[in-house]
Short mmCIF file of C-alpha atoms in Angstrom, two decimals:
data_model
loop_
_atom_site.label_atom_id
_atom_site.label_comp_id
_atom_site.label_asym_id
_atom_site.label_seq_id
_atom_site.Cartn_x
_atom_site.Cartn_y
_atom_site.Cartn_z
CA GLU A 1 0.00 0.00 0.00
CA ALA A 2 1.38 3.40 -0.98
CA GLY A 3 2.23 5.88 1.72
CA VAL A 4 1.74 9.61 1.64
CA THR A 5 3.23 11.00 -1.54
CA GLN A 6 4.31 14.57 -2.12
CA SER A 7 5.40 16.40 -5.22
CA PRO A 8 7.66 17.89 -6.24
CA THR A 9 10.55 16.77 -4.03
CA HIS A 10 12.50 19.96 -4.54
CA LEU A 11 11.66 23.46 -5.72
CA ILE A 12 13.66 26.60 -6.23
CA LYS A 13 11.79 29.89 -6.48
CA THR A 14 12.60 33.55 -6.20
CA ARG A 15 11.10 36.12 -3.86
CA GLY A 16 7.63 37.25 -4.82
CA GLN A 17 6.78 34.15 -6.83
CA GLN A 18 3.99 31.74 -6.07
CA VAL A 19 4.29 27.99 -5.49
CA THR A 20 1.94 25.00 -5.30
CA LEU A 21 2.82 21.83 -3.44
CA ARG A 22 0.85 18.63 -3.78
CA CYS A 23 0.03 15.77 -1.47
CA SER A 24 -1.74 12.44 -1.93
CA PRO A 25 -2.84 10.78 1.31
CA ILE A 26 -2.80 7.10 2.12
CA SER A 27 -5.78 5.36 0.55
CA GLY A 28 -8.76 5.56 2.91
CA HIS A 29 -7.44 8.55 4.83
CA THR A 30 -9.65 11.63 4.72
CA SER A 31 -7.61 14.08 6.80
CA VAL A 32 -4.57 15.89 5.45
CA TYR A 33 -2.24 18.06 7.49
CA TRP A 34 0.50 20.41 6.34
CA TYR A 35 3.56 21.28 8.43
CA GLN A 36 6.50 23.57 7.82
CA GLN A 37 9.94 22.51 9.00
CA ALA A 38 12.22 25.51 8.77
CA LEU A 39 15.78 25.46 9.99
CA GLY A 40 15.92 26.22 13.68
CA LEU A 41 12.14 26.46 14.06
CA GLY A 42 11.16 22.83 14.25
CA LEU A 43 7.91 21.45 12.88
CA GLN A 44 5.12 24.01 12.79
CA PHE A 45 1.51 23.17 12.03
CA LEU A 46 0.18 24.97 8.95
CA LEU A 47 -3.18 23.63 7.86
CA TRP A 48 -5.62 20.79 8.41
CA TYR A 49 -8.16 19.61 5.84
CA ASP A 50 -10.83 17.02 6.32
CA GLU A 51 -13.60 16.00 3.95
CA GLY A 52 -12.77 18.91 1.69
CA GLU A 53 -12.99 21.56 4.39
CA GLU A 54 -10.30 23.58 6.12
CA ARG A 55 -10.65 22.62 9.80
CA ASN A 56 -7.84 24.59 11.35
CA ARG A 57 -4.81 26.66 10.48
CA GLY A 58 -1.68 27.48 12.38
CA ASN A 59 -0.14 30.86 12.99
CA PHE A 60 0.77 31.63 9.39
CA PRO A 61 -0.20 34.59 7.20
CA PRO A 62 -3.06 34.33 4.69
CA ARG A 63 -0.64 33.97 1.77
CA PHE A 64 -0.41 30.34 2.91
CA SER A 65 -3.53 28.61 1.69
CA GLY A 66 -4.66 25.33 0.31
CA ARG A 67 -7.48 23.06 -0.57
CA GLN A 68 -8.54 19.46 -0.49
CA PHE A 69 -10.05 17.74 -3.48
CA PRO A 70 -12.89 15.17 -3.58
CA ASN A 71 -10.30 12.38 -3.82
CA TYR A 72 -8.78 13.75 -0.55
CA SER A 73 -5.55 14.87 -2.18
CA SER A 74 -4.46 18.34 -1.21
CA GLU A 75 -2.57 21.36 -2.44
CA LEU A 76 -0.66 23.93 -0.45
CA ASN A 77 -0.27 27.32 -2.09
CA VAL A 78 2.15 29.98 -1.00
CA ASN A 79 1.89 33.41 -2.58
CA ALA A 80 4.40 36.26 -2.57
CA LEU A 81 7.24 34.04 -1.44
CA GLU A 82 9.66 35.39 1.11
CA LEU A 83 13.15 34.18 1.92
CA GLU A 84 12.00 32.80 5.27
CA ASP A 85 9.57 30.50 3.48
CA SER A 86 12.53 28.31 2.63
CA ALA A 87 11.79 25.06 4.43
CA LEU A 88 10.79 21.44 4.16
CA TYR A 89 7.01 21.21 3.79
CA LEU A 90 5.61 17.99 5.13
CA CYS A 91 2.20 16.55 4.47
CA ALA A 92 0.58 13.97 6.72
CA SER A 93 -2.64 12.02 6.53
CA SER A 94 -4.78 10.21 9.07
CA PHE A 95 -7.75 7.88 8.92
CA GLY A 96 -9.78 9.74 11.53
CA THR A 97 -9.91 13.22 12.95
CA GLY A 98 -9.29 12.69 16.65
CA ALA A 99 -6.30 13.27 18.86
CA ILE A 100 -5.76 9.52 18.94
CA ASP A 101 -5.26 9.22 15.22
CA ILE A 102 -1.78 8.58 13.98
CA GLN A 103 -0.55 11.00 11.35
CA TYR A 104 1.55 9.38 8.65
CA PHE A 105 3.97 11.63 6.86
CA GLY A 106 5.32 11.96 3.36
CA ALA A 107 8.93 12.68 2.50
CA GLY A 108 8.24 16.37 2.02
CA THR A 109 8.91 19.07 -0.52
CA ARG A 110 12.03 21.09 0.02
CA LEU A 111 11.43 24.69 -1.03
CA SER A 112 14.29 27.11 -1.50
CA VAL A 113 13.48 30.77 -1.98
CA LEU A 114 16.29 32.87 -3.44
CA ALA B 1 -1.35 25.75 25.85
CA GLN B 2 0.34 22.53 24.89
CA LYS B 3 4.11 22.40 24.69
CA VAL B 4 6.76 19.76 24.14
CA THR B 5 10.38 20.21 25.16
CA GLN B 6 13.27 18.12 23.96
CA ALA B 7 16.19 19.63 25.79
CA GLN B 8 18.83 17.57 24.02
CA THR B 9 19.56 19.17 20.67
CA GLU B 10 22.24 16.70 19.57
CA ILE B 11 23.58 13.46 21.00
CA SER B 12 26.49 11.37 19.77
CA VAL B 13 27.07 7.82 20.91
CA VAL B 14 29.34 5.02 19.85
CA GLU B 15 27.68 2.02 18.28
CA LYS B 16 26.30 -0.50 20.79
CA GLU B 17 25.91 2.10 23.51
CA ASP B 18 22.49 2.71 25.03
CA VAL B 19 21.00 6.17 24.63
CA THR B 20 17.98 7.91 26.13
CA LEU B 21 16.17 10.76 24.44
CA ASP B 22 14.26 13.01 26.80
CA CYS B 23 10.81 14.49 26.24
CA VAL B 24 8.89 16.72 28.65
CA TYR B 25 5.41 17.96 27.85
CA GLU B 26 2.88 20.47 29.14
CA THR B 27 -0.86 20.19 28.79
CA ARG B 28 -4.00 21.09 30.73
CA ASP B 29 -5.95 18.18 29.29
CA THR B 30 -6.43 15.02 31.27
CA THR B 31 -6.71 12.99 28.09
CA TYR B 32 -3.94 13.35 25.59
CA TYR B 33 -1.68 11.32 23.34
CA LEU B 34 2.06 11.26 23.04
CA PHE B 35 4.00 10.19 19.98
CA TRP B 36 7.55 9.60 18.88
CA TYR B 37 8.65 9.97 15.28
CA LYS B 38 11.98 9.31 13.59
CA GLN B 39 13.22 11.51 10.75
CA PRO B 40 16.11 9.94 8.82
CA PRO B 41 18.11 12.08 6.37
CA SER B 42 15.56 11.30 3.65
CA GLY B 43 13.17 13.64 5.45
CA GLU B 44 10.12 11.45 5.94
CA LEU B 45 8.84 11.27 9.50
CA VAL B 46 8.39 7.66 10.53
CA PHE B 47 5.87 6.89 13.26
CA LEU B 48 7.34 4.90 16.15
CA ILE B 49 4.83 4.84 19.01
CA ARG B 50 1.64 6.34 20.39
CA ARG B 51 0.80 6.37 24.09
CA ASN B 52 -2.39 7.64 25.75
CA SER B 53 -2.41 9.54 29.02
CA PHE B 54 -4.12 6.76 30.93
CA ASP B 55 -1.60 4.08 30.10
CA GLU B 56 1.62 4.52 32.05
CA GLN B 57 2.95 1.08 31.30
CA ASN B 58 6.38 1.14 29.79
CA GLU B 59 6.62 -0.33 26.33
CA ILE B 60 9.38 -2.28 24.67
CA SER B 61 9.71 -3.00 20.97
CA GLY B 62 12.92 -4.74 20.09
CA ARG B 63 15.77 -2.39 20.94
CA TYR B 64 13.38 0.48 21.58
CA SER B 65 11.69 1.21 24.89
CA TRP B 66 9.58 4.07 26.18
CA ASN B 67 9.16 5.30 29.74
CA PHE B 68 6.02 7.36 30.37
CA GLN B 69 5.75 9.12 33.74
CA LYS B 70 2.79 11.43 34.30
CA SER B 71 4.20 12.60 37.62
CA THR B 72 7.09 14.28 35.83
CA SER B 73 5.27 14.87 32.51
CA SER B 74 7.92 12.93 30.69
CA PHE B 75 7.90 10.41 27.87
CA ASN B 76 11.48 9.28 27.36
CA PHE B 77 12.76 7.02 24.60
CA THR B 78 15.65 4.61 25.03
CA ILE B 79 17.53 2.82 22.29
CA THR B 80 19.48 -0.17 23.52
CA ALA B 81 22.64 -1.29 21.73
CA SER B 82 22.47 1.57 19.24
CA GLN B 83 23.25 1.00 15.59
CA VAL B 84 24.39 3.31 12.82
CA VAL B 85 20.93 3.01 11.22
CA ASP B 86 19.48 4.67 14.31
CA SER B 87 21.15 7.94 13.30
CA ALA B 88 18.30 10.38 12.70
CA VAL B 89 16.38 13.23 14.24
CA TYR B 90 13.80 12.04 16.74
CA PHE B 91 10.69 14.05 17.52
CA CYS B 92 8.34 13.80 20.45
CA ALA B 93 4.81 15.12 19.87
CA LEU B 94 1.56 15.70 21.76
CA SER B 95 -2.10 15.93 20.81
CA GLU B 96 -4.92 16.89 23.18
CA ALA B 97 -8.21 15.01 23.17
CA SER B 98 -10.24 18.10 24.05
CA GLY B 99 -9.55 19.35 20.58
CA ALA B 100 -8.31 22.67 21.90
CA GLY B 101 -5.62 22.39 19.29
CA SER B 102 -7.98 20.73 16.84
CA TYR B 103 -6.00 17.55 17.31
CA GLN B 104 -2.95 18.96 15.61
CA LEU B 105 0.36 17.57 16.70
CA THR B 106 2.60 19.83 18.73
CA PHE B 107 6.19 18.77 18.21
CA GLY B 108 9.32 19.26 20.22
CA LYS B 109 12.30 20.70 18.39
CA GLY B 110 13.81 17.26 17.93
CA THR B 111 16.98 15.52 19.05
CA LYS B 112 19.59 14.68 16.44
CA LEU B 113 21.16 11.34 17.25
CA SER B 114 24.44 10.37 15.65
CA VAL B 115 25.65 6.83 16.14
CA ILE B 116 29.34 6.52 15.42
CA PRO B 117 30.63 3.16 14.17
#
């Protein structure tokens, strides 16, 4: 069974550009989470989607947005890129939506903003 | 607010040594879940264990063991007879059942473990 897949694996952008990252959850999982792992800042929660709806977002500006499609895959969009957006963006999926549910992670997309 | 502290930023051990990774958490919930993940150089976080707040039994899985103590709000992870393949960054994480954080995981900053052959 395939795990969480993310694309692309690497991206290089310049300041002010826009980027879209993609995530396919494990089959049967309806919840998708996005995390940012920036150097020195650890893993920070970005967004949570479940059944096509945004359920919660972390402390990030509105230029970070996303959506979840009917097949439960998800996109993360970042507009007006800034240098500090350089990070590893990790997507996770879970079968349920409770605190007990295990989040399974993909290998991430490494974004470099020049 | 929930918080997870991993005070050890980096640890180096020689192969076959035992090593313990510390994790201290803060939460106001009485029901919560604690997790450990491993992040090898490839970047993918690999789930290792989940423990609920009502189960303080220690757990052993092969060379891995976990010691959960509510009295000290700690959930420490021990690797026995470490191997080079154990080299990775290890994260401790917490989720609260009340949903105050909408079940998101709050991670510690991670401990980078280097096992030297």
